[in-house]
Coordinates of C-alpha atoms in Angstrom, one line a residue:
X1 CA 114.3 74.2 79.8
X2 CA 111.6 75.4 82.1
X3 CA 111.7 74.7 85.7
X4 CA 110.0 74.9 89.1
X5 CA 109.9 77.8 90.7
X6 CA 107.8 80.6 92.2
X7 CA 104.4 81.6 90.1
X8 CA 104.6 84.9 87.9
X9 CA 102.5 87.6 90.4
X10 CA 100.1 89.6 88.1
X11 CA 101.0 92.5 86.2
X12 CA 100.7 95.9 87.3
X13 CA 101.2 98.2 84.5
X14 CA 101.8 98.4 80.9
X15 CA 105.5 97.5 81.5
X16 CA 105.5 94.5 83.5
X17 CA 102.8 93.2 81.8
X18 CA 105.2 93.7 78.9
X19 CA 108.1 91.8 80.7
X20 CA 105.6 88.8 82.2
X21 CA 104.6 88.1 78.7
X22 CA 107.7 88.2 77.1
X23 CA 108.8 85.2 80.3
X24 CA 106.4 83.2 79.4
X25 CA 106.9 83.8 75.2
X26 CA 103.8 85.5 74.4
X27 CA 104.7 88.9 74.1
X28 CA 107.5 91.1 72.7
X29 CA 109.6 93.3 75.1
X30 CA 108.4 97.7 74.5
X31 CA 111.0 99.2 73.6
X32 CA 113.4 100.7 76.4
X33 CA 112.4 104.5 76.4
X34 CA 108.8 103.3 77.7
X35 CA 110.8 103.1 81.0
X36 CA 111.4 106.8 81.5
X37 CA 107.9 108.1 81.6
X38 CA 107.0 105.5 84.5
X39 CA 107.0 106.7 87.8
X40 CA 110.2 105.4 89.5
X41 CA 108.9 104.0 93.1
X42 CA 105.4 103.2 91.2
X43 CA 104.3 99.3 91.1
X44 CA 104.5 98.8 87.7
X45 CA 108.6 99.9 87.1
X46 CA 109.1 98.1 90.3
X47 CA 107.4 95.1 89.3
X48 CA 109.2 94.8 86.1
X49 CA 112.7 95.5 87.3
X50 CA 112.0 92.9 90.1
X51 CA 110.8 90.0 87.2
X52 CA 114.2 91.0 85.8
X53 CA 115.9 90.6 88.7
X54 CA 114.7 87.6 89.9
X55 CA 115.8 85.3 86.7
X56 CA 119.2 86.1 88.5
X57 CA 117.9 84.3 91.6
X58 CA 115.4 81.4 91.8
X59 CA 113.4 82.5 88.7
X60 CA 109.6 81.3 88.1
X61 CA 107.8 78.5 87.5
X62 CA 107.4 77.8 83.8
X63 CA 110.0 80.1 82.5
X64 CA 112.8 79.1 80.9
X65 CA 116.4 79.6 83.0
X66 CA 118.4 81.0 80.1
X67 CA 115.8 84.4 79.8
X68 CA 118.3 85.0 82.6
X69 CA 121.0 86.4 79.7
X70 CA 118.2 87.4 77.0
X71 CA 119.2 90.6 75.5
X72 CA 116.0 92.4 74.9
X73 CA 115.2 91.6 78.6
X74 CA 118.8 93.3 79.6
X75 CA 118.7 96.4 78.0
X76 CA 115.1 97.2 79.4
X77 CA 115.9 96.1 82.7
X78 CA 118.9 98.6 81.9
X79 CA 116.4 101.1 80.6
X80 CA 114.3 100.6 84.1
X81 CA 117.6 100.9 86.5
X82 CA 118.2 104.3 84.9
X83 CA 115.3 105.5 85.5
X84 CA 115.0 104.4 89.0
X85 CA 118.9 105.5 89.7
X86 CA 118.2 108.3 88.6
X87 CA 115.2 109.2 91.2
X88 CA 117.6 107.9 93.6
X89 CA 120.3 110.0 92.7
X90 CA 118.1 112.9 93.2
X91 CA 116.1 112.4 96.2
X92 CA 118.7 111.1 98.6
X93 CA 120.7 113.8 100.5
X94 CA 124.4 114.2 100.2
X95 CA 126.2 113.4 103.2
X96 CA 129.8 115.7 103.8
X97 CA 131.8 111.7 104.5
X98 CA 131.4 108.6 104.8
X99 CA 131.8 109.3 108.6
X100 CA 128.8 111.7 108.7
X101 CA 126.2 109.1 107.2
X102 CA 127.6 106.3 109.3
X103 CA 127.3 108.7 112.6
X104 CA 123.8 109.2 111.5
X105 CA 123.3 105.3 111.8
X106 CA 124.6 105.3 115.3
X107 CA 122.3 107.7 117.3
X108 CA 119.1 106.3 118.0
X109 CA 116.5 108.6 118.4
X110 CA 115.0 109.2 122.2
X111 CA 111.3 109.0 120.7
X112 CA 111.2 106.7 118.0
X113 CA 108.5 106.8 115.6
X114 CA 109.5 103.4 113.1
X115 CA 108.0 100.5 112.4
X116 CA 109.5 98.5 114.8
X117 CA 108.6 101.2 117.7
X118 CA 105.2 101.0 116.5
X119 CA 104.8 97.4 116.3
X120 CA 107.0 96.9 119.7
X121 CA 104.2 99.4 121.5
X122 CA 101.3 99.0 120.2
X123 CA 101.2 96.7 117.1
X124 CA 98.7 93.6 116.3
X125 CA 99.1 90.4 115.5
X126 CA 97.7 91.0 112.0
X127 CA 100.3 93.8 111.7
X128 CA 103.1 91.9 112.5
X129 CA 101.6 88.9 110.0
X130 CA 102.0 91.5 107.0
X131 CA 105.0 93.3 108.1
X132 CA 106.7 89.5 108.1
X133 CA 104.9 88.7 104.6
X134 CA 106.4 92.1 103.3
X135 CA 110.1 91.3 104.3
X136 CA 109.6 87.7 103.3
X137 CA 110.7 88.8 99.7
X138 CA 113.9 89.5 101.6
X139 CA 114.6 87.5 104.1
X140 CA 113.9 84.3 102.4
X141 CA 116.7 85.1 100.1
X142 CA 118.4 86.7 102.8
X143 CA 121.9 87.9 101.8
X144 CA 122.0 86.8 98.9
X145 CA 121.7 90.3 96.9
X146 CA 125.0 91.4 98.8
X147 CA 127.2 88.1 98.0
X148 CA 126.9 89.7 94.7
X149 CA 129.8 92.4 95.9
X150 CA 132.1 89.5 97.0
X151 CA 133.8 88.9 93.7
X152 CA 134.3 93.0 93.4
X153 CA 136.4 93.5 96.7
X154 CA 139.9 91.7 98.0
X155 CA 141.8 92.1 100.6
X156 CA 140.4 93.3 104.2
X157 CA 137.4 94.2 102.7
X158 CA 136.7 90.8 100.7
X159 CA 137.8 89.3 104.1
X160 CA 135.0 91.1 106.2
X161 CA 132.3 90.8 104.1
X162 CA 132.9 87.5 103.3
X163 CA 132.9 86.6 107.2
X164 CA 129.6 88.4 108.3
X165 CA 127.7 86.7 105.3
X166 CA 129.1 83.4 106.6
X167 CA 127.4 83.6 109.3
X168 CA 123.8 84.9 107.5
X169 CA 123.6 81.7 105.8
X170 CA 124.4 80.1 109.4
X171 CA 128.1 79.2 109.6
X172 CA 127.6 76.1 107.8
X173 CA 125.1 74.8 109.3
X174 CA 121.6 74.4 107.1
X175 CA 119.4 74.9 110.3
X176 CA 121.1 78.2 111.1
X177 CA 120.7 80.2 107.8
X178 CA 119.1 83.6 108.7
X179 CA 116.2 82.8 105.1
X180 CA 115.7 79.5 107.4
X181 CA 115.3 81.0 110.4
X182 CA 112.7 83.4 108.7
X183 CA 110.8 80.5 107.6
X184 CA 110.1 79.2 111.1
X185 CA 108.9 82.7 112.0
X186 CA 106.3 82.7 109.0
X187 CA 105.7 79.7 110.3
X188 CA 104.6 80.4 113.7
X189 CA 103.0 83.3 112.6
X190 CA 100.6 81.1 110.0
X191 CA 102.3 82.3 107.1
X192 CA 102.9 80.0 103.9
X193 CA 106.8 80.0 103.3
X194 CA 106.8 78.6 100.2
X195 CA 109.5 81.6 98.5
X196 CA 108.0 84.3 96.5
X197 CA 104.6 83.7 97.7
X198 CA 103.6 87.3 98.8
X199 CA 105.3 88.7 95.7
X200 CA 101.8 89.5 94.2
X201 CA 100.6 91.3 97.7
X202 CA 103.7 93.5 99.1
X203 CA 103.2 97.2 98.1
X204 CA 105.8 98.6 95.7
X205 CA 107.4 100.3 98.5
X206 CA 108.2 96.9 99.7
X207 CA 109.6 95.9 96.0
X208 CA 112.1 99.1 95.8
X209 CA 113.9 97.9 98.9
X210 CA 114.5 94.6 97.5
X211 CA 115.2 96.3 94.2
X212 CA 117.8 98.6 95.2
X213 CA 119.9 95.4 96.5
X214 CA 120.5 93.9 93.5
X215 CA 120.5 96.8 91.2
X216 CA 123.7 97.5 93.5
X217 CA 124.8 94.2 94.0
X218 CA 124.9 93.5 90.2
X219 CA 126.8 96.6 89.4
X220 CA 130.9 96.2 89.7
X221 CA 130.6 100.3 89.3
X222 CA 128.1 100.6 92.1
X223 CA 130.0 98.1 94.6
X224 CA 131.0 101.3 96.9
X225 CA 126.9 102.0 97.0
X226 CA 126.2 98.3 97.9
X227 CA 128.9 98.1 101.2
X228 CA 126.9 101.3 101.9
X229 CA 124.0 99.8 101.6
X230 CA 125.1 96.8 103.4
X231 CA 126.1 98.6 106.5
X232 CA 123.3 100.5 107.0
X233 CA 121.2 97.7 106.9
X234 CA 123.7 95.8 109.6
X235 CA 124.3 99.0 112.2
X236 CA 120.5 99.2 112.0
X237 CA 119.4 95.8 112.8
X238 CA 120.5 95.2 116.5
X239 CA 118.1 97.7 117.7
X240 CA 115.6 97.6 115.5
X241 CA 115.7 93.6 115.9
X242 CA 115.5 93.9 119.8
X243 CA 112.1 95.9 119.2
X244 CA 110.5 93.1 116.9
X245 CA 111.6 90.5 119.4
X246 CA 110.1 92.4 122.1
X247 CA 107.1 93.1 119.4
X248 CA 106.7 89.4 118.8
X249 CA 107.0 88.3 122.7
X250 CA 104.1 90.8 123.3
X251 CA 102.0 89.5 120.7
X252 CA 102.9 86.0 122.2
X253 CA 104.1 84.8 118.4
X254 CA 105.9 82.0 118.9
X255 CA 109.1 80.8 119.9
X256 CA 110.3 80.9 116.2
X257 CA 108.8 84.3 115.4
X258 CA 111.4 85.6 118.9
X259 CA 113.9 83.5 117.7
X260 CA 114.9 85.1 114.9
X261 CA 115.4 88.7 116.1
X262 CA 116.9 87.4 119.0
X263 CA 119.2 86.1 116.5
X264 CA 120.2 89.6 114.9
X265 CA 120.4 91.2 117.9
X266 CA 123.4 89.4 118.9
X267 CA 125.0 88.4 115.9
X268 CA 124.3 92.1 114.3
X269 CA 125.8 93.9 116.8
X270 CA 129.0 91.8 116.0
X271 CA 128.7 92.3 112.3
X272 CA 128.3 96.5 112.6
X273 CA 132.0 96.0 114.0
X274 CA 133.5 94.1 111.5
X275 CA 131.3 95.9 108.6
X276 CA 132.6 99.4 109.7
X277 CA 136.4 98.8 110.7
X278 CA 137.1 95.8 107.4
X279 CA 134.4 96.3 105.1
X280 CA 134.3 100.1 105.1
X281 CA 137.5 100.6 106.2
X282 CA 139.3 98.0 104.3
X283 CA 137.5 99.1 100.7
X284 CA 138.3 102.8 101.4
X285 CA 141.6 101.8 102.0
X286 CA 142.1 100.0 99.2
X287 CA 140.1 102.5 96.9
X288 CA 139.7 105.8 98.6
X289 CA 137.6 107.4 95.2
X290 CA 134.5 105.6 96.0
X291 CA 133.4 107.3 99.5
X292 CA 130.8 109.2 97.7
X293 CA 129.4 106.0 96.8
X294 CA 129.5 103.9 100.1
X295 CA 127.9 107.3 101.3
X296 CA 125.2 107.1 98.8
X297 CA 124.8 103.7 100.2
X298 CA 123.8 104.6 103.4
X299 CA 121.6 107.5 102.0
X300 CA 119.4 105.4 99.5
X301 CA 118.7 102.5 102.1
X302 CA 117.4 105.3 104.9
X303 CA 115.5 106.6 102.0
X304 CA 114.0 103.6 100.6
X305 CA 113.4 102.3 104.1
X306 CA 111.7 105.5 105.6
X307 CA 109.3 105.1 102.3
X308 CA 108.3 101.9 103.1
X309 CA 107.5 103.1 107.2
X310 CA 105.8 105.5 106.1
X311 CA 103.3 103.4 104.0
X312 CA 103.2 100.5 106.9
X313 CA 102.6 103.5 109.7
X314 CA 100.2 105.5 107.3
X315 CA 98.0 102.2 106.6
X316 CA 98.3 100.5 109.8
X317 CA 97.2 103.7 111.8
X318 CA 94.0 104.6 109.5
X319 CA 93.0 100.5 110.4
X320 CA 93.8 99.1 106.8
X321 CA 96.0 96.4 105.3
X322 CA 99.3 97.7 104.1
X323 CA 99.6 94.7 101.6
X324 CA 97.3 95.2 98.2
X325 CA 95.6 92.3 99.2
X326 CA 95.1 91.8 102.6
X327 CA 96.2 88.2 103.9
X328 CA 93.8 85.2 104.4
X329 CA 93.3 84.2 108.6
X330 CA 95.5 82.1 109.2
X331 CA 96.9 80.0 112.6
X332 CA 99.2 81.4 114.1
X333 CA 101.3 79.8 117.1
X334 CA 99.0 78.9 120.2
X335 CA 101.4 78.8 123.3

């Protein structure tokens, strides 16, 4: 049966015009070579491999749930994590360890030149509207991509990560959970919340970030790669969250919009413990043979991530909209 969910975003290429149609039972599938002539970060594979994706999660409106197991639609989305994987593989440097990438992590840079520099010195309200509508196909499903790994690790490791995501979906409480807390934020910011709703305007630089998460969470043989991936993004957060917060108190946001950086700063700062020393620690313990991986982890997210800054800083610099349509005015919190 059909249910309620997001609306399908437009097409942006031969391919996930292939795989919208084929949703909605008007189309069949191409067939799964199409995949490796399309450019790997280009919207069209990333489009596609995110409709795939998402059946996993909340799905789309007028699309029926069990497309979630359809064959045709695995083995393209199989075709299009190949071919993505593959760019992956070869663009992201090698680190020596798994202590080398992580030490990387750790030194933060005297004079910063990231988003969250920028938008903490000299960034606009509109920026930080669009930077929040870009992570909002994240954080409103935030953490969900790496509960995927909890059924692939046991013991100290299974332990850890099970504790930090705990508290992302707010330590019981429904108030608390981090996608919540991200709503309020939109929300002061005069952003619509409603979940997938700036699917059709985030840049594909935007998509392969939230791409890379499940393509590793839904891999038992990538699980090393994910607990990479999941550290990276947790050592990184503290300080990049202080600058939002001090971003969003500049800008005069909203109590919300501080709120919930405030939020990482503290609660990340407790989780890059636990992820090093139990999660890292406890799966390399437990299965030495996939450092490489959790290395690659680390790699790929810097990668990704320093893509996507570089088409926020590149946009926001020459005075345009980094989303491919810019957002409506909206009303944002009046203090």
């Amino acid at each position: 049966m059909a249910h309620e969910g997001p609306r399908l975003p437009a097409a942006r290429g031969p391919l996930s015009t292939a795989v919208r149609e084929h949703l909605l039972g008007a189309g069949p599938l191409p067939p799964a070579d199409a995949a490796a002539a399309a450019p790997a970060y280009g919207d069209d594979l990333q489009l596609a491999l995110y409709l795939c994706y998402e059946l996993h999660y909340r799905g789309f409106a007028g699309v029926d749930a069990d497309l979630e197991w359809d064959p045709g639609l695995l083995r393209l989305r199989a075709a299009l994590e190949d071919r993505f994987l593959t760019a992956l593989r070869a663009d992201t440097p090698v680190h020596d360890s798994v202590e080398d990438a992580v030490a990387e992590l750790l030194v933060e840079p005297v004079d910063g030149g990231g988003v969250s520099h920028f938008l903490r010195d000299e960034g606009e309200l509109w920026q930080l509207r669009e930077y929040a509508a870009q992570r909002s196909l994240y954080h409103l499903k935030e953490a969900d991509p790496h509960a995927w790994v909890l059924p692939r690790l046991w013991g100290r490791a299974k332990a850890g990560m099970a504790a930090v995501e705990f508290d992302e979906y707010g330590g019981g409480r429904p108030d608390r959970v981090h996608a919540r807390l991200f709503a309020d934020l939109m929300t002061d910011l005069g952003l619509d919340t409603a979940y997938g709703r700036y699917l059709d305007a985030a840049c594909a630089e935007t998509l392969a970030t939230v791409n890379v998460m499940s393509l590793l969470g839904l891999h038992r043989s990538l699980r090393g790669a994910l607990v990479g991936h999941f550290a990276t993004v947790e050592i990184t957060s503290s300080p990049g969250s202080r600058r939002l917060a001090e971003a969003m108190r500049r800008a005069d946001a909203g109590p919300a919009a501080e709120h919930f950086y405030d939020e990482h700063v503290e609660a990340d700062a407790v989780h890059e413990q636990v992820v090093r020393h139990d999660v890292i620690g406890g799966l390399l313990e437990e299965e030495p043979h996939l450092a490489a991986d959790v290395a690659f982890g680390v790699g790929v997210t810097t990668l990704l991530e320093d893509r996507l800054a570089a088409r926020l800083l590149a946009s926001w610099r020459a005075g345009r909209s980094s989303l491919r349509t810019p957002l409506p005015s909206g009303t944002a919190h009046v203090s």
